[in-house]
PDB file of C-alpha atoms in Angstrom:
ATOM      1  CA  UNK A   1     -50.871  17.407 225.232  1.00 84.00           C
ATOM      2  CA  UNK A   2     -54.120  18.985 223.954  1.00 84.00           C
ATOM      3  CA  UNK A   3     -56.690  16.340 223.115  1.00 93.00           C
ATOM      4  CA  UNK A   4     -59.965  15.451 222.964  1.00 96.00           C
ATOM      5  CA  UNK A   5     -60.670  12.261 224.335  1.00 96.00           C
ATOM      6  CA  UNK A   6     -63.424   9.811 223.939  1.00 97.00           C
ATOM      7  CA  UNK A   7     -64.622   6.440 225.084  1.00 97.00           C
ATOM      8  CA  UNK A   8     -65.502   3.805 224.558  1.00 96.00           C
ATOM      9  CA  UNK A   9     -63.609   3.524 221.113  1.00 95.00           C
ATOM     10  CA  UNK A  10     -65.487   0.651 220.269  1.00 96.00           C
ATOM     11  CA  UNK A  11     -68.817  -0.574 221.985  1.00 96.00           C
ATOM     12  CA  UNK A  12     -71.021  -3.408 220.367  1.00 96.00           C
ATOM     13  CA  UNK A  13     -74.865  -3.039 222.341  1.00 95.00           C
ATOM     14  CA  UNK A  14     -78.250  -4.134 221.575  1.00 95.00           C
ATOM     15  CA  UNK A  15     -81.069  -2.312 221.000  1.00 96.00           C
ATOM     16  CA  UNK A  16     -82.785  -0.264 223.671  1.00 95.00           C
ATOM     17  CA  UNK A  17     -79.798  -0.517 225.479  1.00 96.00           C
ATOM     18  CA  UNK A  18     -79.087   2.800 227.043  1.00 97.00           C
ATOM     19  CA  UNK A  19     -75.967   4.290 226.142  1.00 97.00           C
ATOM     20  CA  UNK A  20     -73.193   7.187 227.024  1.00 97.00           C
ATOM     21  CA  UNK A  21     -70.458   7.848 224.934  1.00 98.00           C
ATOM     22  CA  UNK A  22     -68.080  10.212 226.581  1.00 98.00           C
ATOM     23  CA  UNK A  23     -65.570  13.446 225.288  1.00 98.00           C
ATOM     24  CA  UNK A  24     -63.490  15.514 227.343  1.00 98.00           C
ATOM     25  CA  UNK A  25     -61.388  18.077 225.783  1.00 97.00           C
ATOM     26  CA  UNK A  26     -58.160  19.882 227.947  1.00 96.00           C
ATOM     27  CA  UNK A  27     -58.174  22.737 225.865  1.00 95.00           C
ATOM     28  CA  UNK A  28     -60.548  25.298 227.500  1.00 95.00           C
ATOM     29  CA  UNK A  29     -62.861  25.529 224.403  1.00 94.00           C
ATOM     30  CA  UNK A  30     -66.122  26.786 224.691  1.00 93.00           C
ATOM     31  CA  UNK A  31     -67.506  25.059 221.472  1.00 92.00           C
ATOM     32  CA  UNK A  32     -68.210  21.522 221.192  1.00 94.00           C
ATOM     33  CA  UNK A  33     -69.762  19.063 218.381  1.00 94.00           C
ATOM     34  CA  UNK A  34     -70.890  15.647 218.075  1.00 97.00           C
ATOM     35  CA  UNK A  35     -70.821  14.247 214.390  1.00 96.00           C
ATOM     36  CA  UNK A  36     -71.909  10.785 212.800  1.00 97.00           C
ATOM     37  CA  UNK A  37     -69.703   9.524 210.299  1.00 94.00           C
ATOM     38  CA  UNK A  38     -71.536   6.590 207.777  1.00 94.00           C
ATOM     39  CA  UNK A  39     -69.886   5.741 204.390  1.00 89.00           C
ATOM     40  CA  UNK A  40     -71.462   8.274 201.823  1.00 87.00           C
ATOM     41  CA  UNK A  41     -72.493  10.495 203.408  1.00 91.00           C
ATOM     42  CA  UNK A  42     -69.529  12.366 205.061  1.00 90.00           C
ATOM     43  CA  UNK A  43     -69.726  13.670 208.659  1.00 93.00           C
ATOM     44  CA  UNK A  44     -73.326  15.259 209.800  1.00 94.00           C
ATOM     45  CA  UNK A  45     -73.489  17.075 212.997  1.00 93.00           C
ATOM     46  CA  UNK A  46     -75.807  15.820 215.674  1.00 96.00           C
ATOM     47  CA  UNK A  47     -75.591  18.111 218.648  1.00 95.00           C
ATOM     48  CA  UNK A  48     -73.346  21.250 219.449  1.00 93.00           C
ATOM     49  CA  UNK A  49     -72.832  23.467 222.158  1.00 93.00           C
ATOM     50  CA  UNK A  50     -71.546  27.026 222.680  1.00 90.00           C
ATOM     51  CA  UNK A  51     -70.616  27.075 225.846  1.00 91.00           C
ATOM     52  CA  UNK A  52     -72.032  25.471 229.587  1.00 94.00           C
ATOM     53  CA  UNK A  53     -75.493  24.852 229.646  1.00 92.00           C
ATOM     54  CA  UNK A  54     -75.979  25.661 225.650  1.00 91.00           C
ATOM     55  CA  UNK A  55     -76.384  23.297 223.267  1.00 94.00           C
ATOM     56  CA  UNK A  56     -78.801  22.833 220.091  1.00 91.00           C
ATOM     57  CA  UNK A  57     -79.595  20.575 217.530  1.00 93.00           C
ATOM     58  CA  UNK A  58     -77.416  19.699 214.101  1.00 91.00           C
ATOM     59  CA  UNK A  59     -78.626  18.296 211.059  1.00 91.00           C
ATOM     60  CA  UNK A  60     -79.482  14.497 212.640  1.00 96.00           C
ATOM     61  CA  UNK A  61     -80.327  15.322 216.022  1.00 97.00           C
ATOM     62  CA  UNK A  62     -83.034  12.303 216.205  1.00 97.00           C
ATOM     63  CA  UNK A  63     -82.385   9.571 218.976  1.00 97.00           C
ATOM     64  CA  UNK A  64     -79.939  11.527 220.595  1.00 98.00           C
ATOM     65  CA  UNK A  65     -79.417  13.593 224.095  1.00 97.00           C
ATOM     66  CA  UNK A  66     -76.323  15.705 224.926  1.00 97.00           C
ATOM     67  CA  UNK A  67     -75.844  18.045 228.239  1.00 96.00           C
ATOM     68  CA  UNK A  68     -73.080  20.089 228.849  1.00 97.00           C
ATOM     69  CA  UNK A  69     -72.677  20.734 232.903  1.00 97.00           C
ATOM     70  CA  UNK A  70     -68.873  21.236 232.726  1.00 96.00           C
ATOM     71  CA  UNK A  71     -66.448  22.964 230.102  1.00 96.00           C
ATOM     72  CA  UNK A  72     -64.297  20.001 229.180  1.00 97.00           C
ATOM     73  CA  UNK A  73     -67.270  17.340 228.868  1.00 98.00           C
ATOM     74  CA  UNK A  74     -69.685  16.709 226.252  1.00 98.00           C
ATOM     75  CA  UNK A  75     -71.841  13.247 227.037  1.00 98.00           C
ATOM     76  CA  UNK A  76     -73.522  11.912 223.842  1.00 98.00           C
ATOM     77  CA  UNK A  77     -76.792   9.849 225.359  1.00 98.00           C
ATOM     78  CA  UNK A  78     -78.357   7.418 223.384  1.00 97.00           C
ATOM     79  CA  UNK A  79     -81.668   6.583 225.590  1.00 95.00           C
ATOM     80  CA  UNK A  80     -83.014   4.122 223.370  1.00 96.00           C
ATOM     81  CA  UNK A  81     -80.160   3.009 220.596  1.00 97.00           C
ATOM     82  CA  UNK A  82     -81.474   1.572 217.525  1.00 97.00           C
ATOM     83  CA  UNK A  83     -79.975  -0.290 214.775  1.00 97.00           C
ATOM     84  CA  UNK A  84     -79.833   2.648 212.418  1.00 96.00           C
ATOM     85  CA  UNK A  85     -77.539   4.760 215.149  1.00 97.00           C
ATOM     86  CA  UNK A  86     -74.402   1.915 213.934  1.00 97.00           C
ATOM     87  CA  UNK A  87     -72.231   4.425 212.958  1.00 97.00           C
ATOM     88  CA  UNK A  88     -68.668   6.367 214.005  1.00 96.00           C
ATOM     89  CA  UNK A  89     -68.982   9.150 216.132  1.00 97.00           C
ATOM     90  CA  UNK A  90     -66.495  12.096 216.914  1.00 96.00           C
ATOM     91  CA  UNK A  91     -66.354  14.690 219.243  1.00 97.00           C
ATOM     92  CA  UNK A  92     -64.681  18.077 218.058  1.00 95.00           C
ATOM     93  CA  UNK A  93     -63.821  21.200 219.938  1.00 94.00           C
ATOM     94  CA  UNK A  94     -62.728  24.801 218.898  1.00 92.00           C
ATOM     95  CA  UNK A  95     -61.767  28.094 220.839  1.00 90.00           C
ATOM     96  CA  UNK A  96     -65.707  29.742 219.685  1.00 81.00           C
ATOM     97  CA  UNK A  97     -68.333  29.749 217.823  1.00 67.00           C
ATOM     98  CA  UNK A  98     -66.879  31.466 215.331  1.00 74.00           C
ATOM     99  CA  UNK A  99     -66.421  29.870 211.842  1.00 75.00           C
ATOM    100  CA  UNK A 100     -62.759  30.550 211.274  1.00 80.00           C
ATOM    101  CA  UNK A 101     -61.536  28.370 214.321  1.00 81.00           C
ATOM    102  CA  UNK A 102     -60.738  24.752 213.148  1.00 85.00           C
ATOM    103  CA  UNK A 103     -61.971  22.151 215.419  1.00 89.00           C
ATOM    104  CA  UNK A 104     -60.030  19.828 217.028  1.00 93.00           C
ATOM    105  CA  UNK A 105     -61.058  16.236 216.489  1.00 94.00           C
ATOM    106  CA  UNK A 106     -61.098  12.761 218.659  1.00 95.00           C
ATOM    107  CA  UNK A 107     -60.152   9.284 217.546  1.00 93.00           C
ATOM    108  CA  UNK A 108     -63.944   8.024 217.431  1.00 95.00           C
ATOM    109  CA  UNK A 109     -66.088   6.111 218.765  1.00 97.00           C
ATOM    110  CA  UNK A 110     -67.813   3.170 216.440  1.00 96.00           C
ATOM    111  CA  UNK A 111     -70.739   2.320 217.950  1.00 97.00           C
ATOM    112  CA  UNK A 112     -72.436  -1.094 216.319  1.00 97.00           C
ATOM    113  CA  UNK A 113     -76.252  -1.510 217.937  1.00 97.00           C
ATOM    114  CA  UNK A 114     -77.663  -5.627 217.259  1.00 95.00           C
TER     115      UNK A 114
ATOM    116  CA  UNK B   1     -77.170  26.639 203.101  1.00 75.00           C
ATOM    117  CA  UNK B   2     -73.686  25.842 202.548  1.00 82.00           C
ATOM    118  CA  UNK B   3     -73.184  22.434 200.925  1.00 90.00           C
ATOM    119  CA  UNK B   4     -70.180  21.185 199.740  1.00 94.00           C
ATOM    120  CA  UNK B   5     -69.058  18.394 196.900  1.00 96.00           C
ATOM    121  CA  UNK B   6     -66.108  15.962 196.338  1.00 96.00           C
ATOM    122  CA  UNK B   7     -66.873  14.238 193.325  1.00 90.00           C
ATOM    123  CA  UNK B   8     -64.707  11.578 193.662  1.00 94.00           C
ATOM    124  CA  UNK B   9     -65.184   9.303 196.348  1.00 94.00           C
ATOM    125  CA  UNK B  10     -61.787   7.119 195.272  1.00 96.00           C
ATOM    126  CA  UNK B  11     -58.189   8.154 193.712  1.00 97.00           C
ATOM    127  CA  UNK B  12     -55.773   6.041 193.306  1.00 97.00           C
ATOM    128  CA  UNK B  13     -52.549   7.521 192.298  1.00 97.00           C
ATOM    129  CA  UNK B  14     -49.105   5.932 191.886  1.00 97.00           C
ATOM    130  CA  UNK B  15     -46.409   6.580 194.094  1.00 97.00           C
ATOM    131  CA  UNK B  16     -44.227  10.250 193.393  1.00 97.00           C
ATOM    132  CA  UNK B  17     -46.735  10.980 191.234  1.00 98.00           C
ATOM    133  CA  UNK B  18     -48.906  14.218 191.396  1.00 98.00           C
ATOM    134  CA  UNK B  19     -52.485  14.565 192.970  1.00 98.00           C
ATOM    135  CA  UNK B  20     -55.181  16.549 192.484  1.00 97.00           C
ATOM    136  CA  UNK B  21     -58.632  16.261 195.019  1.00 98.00           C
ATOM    137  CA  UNK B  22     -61.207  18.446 193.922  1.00 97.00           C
ATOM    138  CA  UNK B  23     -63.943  20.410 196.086  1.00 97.00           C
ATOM    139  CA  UNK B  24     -66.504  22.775 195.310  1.00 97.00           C
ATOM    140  CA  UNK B  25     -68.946  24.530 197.475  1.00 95.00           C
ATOM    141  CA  UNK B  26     -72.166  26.029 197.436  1.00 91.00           C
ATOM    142  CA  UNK B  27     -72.706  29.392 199.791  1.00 84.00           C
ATOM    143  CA  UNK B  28     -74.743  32.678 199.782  1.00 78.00           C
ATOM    144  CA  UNK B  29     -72.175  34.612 202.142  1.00 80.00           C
ATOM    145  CA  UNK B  30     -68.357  34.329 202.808  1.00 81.00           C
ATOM    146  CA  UNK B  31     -67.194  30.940 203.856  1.00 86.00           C
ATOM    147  CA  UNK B  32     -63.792  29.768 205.303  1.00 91.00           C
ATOM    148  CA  UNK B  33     -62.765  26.554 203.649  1.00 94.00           C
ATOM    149  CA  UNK B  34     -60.891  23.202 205.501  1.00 95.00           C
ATOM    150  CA  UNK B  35     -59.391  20.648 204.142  1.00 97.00           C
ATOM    151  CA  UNK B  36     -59.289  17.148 207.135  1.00 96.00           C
ATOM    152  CA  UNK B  37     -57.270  14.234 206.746  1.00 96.00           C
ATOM    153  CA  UNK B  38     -58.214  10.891 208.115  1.00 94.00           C
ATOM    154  CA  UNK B  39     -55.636   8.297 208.323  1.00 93.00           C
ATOM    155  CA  UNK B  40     -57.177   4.781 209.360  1.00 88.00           C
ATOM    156  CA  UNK B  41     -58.955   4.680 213.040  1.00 84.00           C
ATOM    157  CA  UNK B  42     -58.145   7.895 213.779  1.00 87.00           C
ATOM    158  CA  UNK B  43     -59.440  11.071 213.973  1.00 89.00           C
ATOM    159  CA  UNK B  44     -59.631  14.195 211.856  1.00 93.00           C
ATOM    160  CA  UNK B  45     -56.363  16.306 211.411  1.00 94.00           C
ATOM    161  CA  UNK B  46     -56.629  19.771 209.830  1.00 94.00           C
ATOM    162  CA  UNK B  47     -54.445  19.754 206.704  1.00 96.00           C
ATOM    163  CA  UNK B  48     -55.046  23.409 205.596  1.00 95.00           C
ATOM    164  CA  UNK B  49     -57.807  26.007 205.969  1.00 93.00           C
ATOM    165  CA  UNK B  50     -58.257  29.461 204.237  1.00 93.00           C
ATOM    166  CA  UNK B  51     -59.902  32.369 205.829  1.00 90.00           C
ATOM    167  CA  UNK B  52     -59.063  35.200 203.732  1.00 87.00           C
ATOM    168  CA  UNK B  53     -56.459  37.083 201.335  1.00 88.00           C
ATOM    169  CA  UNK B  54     -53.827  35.071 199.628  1.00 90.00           C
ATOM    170  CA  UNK B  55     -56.081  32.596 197.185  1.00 91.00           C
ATOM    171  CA  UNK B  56     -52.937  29.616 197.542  1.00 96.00           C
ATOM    172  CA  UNK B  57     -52.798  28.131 201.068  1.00 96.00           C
ATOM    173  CA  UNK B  58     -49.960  25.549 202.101  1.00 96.00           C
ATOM    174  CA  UNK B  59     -50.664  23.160 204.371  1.00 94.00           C
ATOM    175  CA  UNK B  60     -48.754  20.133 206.408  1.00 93.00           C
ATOM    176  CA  UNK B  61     -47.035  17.416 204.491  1.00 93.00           C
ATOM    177  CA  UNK B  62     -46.728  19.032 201.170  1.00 96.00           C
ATOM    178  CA  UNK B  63     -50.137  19.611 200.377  1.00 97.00           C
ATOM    179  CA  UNK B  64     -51.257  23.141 199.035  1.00 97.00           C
ATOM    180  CA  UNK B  65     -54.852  24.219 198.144  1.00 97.00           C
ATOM    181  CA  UNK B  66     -56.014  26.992 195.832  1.00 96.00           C
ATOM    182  CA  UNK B  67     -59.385  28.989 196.588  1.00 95.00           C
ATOM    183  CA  UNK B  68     -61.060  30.052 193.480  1.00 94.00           C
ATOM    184  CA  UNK B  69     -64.225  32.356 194.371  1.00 91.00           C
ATOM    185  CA  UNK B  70     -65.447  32.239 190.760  1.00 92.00           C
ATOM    186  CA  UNK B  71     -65.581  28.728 190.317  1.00 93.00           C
ATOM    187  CA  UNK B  72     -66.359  28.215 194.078  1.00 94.00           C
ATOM    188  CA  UNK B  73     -63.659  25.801 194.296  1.00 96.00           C
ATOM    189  CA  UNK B  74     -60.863  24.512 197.015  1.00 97.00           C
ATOM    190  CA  UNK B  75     -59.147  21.752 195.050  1.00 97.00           C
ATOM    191  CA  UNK B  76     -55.859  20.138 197.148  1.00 98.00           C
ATOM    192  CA  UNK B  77     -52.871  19.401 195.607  1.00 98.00           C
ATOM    193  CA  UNK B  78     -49.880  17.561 196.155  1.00 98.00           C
ATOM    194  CA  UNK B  79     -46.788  17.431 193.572  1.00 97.00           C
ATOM    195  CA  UNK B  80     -45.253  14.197 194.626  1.00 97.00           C
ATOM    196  CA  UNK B  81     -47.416  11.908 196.925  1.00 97.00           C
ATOM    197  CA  UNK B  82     -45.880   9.239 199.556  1.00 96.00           C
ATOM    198  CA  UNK B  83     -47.396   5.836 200.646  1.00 96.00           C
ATOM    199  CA  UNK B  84     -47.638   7.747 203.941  1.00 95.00           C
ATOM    200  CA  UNK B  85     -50.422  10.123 202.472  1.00 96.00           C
ATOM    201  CA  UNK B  86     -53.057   7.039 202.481  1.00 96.00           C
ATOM    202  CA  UNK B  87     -56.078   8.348 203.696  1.00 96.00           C
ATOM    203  CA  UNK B  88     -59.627   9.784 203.761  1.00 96.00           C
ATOM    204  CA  UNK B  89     -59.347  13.267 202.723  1.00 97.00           C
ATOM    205  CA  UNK B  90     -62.388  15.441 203.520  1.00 96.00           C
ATOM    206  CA  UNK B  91     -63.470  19.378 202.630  1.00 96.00           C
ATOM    207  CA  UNK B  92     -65.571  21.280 205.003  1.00 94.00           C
ATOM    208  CA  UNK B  93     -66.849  24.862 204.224  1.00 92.00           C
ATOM    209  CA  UNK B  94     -68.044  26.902 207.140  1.00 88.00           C
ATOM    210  CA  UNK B  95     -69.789  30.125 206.970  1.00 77.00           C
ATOM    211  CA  UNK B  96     -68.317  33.754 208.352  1.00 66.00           C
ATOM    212  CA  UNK B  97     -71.352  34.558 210.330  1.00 62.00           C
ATOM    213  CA  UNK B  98     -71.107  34.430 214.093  1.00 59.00           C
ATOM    214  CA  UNK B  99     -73.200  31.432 215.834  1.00 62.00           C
ATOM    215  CA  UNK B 100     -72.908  27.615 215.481  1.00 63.00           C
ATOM    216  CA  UNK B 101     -69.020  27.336 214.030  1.00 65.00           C
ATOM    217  CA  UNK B 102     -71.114  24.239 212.197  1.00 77.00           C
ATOM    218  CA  UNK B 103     -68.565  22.748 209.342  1.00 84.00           C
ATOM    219  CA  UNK B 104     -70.575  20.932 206.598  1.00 90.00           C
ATOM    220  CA  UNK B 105     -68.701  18.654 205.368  1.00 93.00           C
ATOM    221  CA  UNK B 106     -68.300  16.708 201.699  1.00 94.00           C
ATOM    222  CA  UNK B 107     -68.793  13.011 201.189  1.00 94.00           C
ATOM    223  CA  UNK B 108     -64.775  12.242 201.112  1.00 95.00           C
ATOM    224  CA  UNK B 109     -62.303  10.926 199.047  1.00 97.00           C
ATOM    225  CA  UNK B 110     -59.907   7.903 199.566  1.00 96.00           C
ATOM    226  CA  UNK B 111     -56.739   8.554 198.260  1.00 97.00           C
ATOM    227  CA  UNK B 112     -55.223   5.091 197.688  1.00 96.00           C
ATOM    228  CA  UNK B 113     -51.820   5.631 196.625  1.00 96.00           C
ATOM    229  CA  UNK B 114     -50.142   2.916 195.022  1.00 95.00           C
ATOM    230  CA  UNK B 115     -46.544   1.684 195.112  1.00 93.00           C
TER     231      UNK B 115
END
């Protein structure tokens, strides 16, 4: 089944408490996004990547680290979590970097930092 | 930029009834237009998307979407709505240039629907 998997799907940490949150997609793509989801505001993208070893900032890229060493993984890092990174985060993947390819979303990770 | 605007962040709408979910964008090039469906702790699940030439799109479960250039709009309809279409309903515009497929996304709207 084509999927993009995350975990953890829930994780409750303190602050300064390095964390990874994880996404694998089986699907081949070569693009893949991080968003943060808070009530409000919609989804913001923090990090995407184009393909293996590319990746650049999105709109709230601030507190956060991403690498891309394989295809199918896409690590969001927290190094130093802080109470204002509480929030749900997806992972989404698409065929390219081009606009007309809908991304394919995971089931989210909610991430609550004490 | 490409921004994008759901002005209502709540509808609640009685069962069999008919829906309306309005969108409008803001772009200086072409854009292709989503429409994502959240149902409670899940992901998003594309619902419909248009990318060019016929201005009506149908989507899964009933729902159909009408791009009008003009008033730079992508409102979602649905004639009859179920329990089953309880949900976060989101619009995403992204722009037909090559490069970061980014999607910017509107604020939401919870369609509550009511028995």
């Amino acid at each position: 089944e084509a999927q993009v998997t995350q975990n953890p799907r829930y994780l409750i940490t303190v602050t300064g408490k390095k964390l990874t949150v994880t996404c694998s997609q089986n699907m081949n793509h070569e693009y893949m996004s991080w968003y943060r989801q808070d009530p409000g505001l919609g989804l913001r993208q923090i990090y995407y990547s184009m393909n293996v070893e590319v990746t650049d900032k999105g709109d709230v890229p601030e507190g956060y680290k991403v690498s891309r060493k394989e295809k199918r993984n896409f690590p969001l890092i927290l190094e130093s979590p802080s109470p204002n990174q509480t929030s749900l985060y997806f992972c989404a993947s698409s065929l390219s970097g081009q606009g007309y390819q809908p991304q394919h979303f995971g089931d989210g990770t909610r991430l609550s930092i004490l | 930029a490409q921004s994008v605007t759901q002005l209502d962040s709540q509808v609640p709408v009685f069962e069999e009834a008919p829906v309306e979910l309005r969108c409008n964008y803001s772009s200086s090039v072409s854009v292709y237009l989503f429409w994502y469906v959240q149902y409670p702790n899940q992901g998003l699940q594309l619902l419909l998307k248009y990318l060019s030439g016929s201005t009506l799109v149908k989507g899964i479960n009933g729902f159909e979407a009408e791009f009008n250039k003009s008033q730079t709009s992508f409102h979602l309809r649905k004639p009859s709505v179920h329990i089953s279409d309880t949900a976060e309903y989101f619009c995403a515009v992204s722009e037909s240039n090559f490069g970061n497929e980014k999607l910017t996304f509107g604020t939401g709207t919870r369609l509550t629907i009511i028995p």
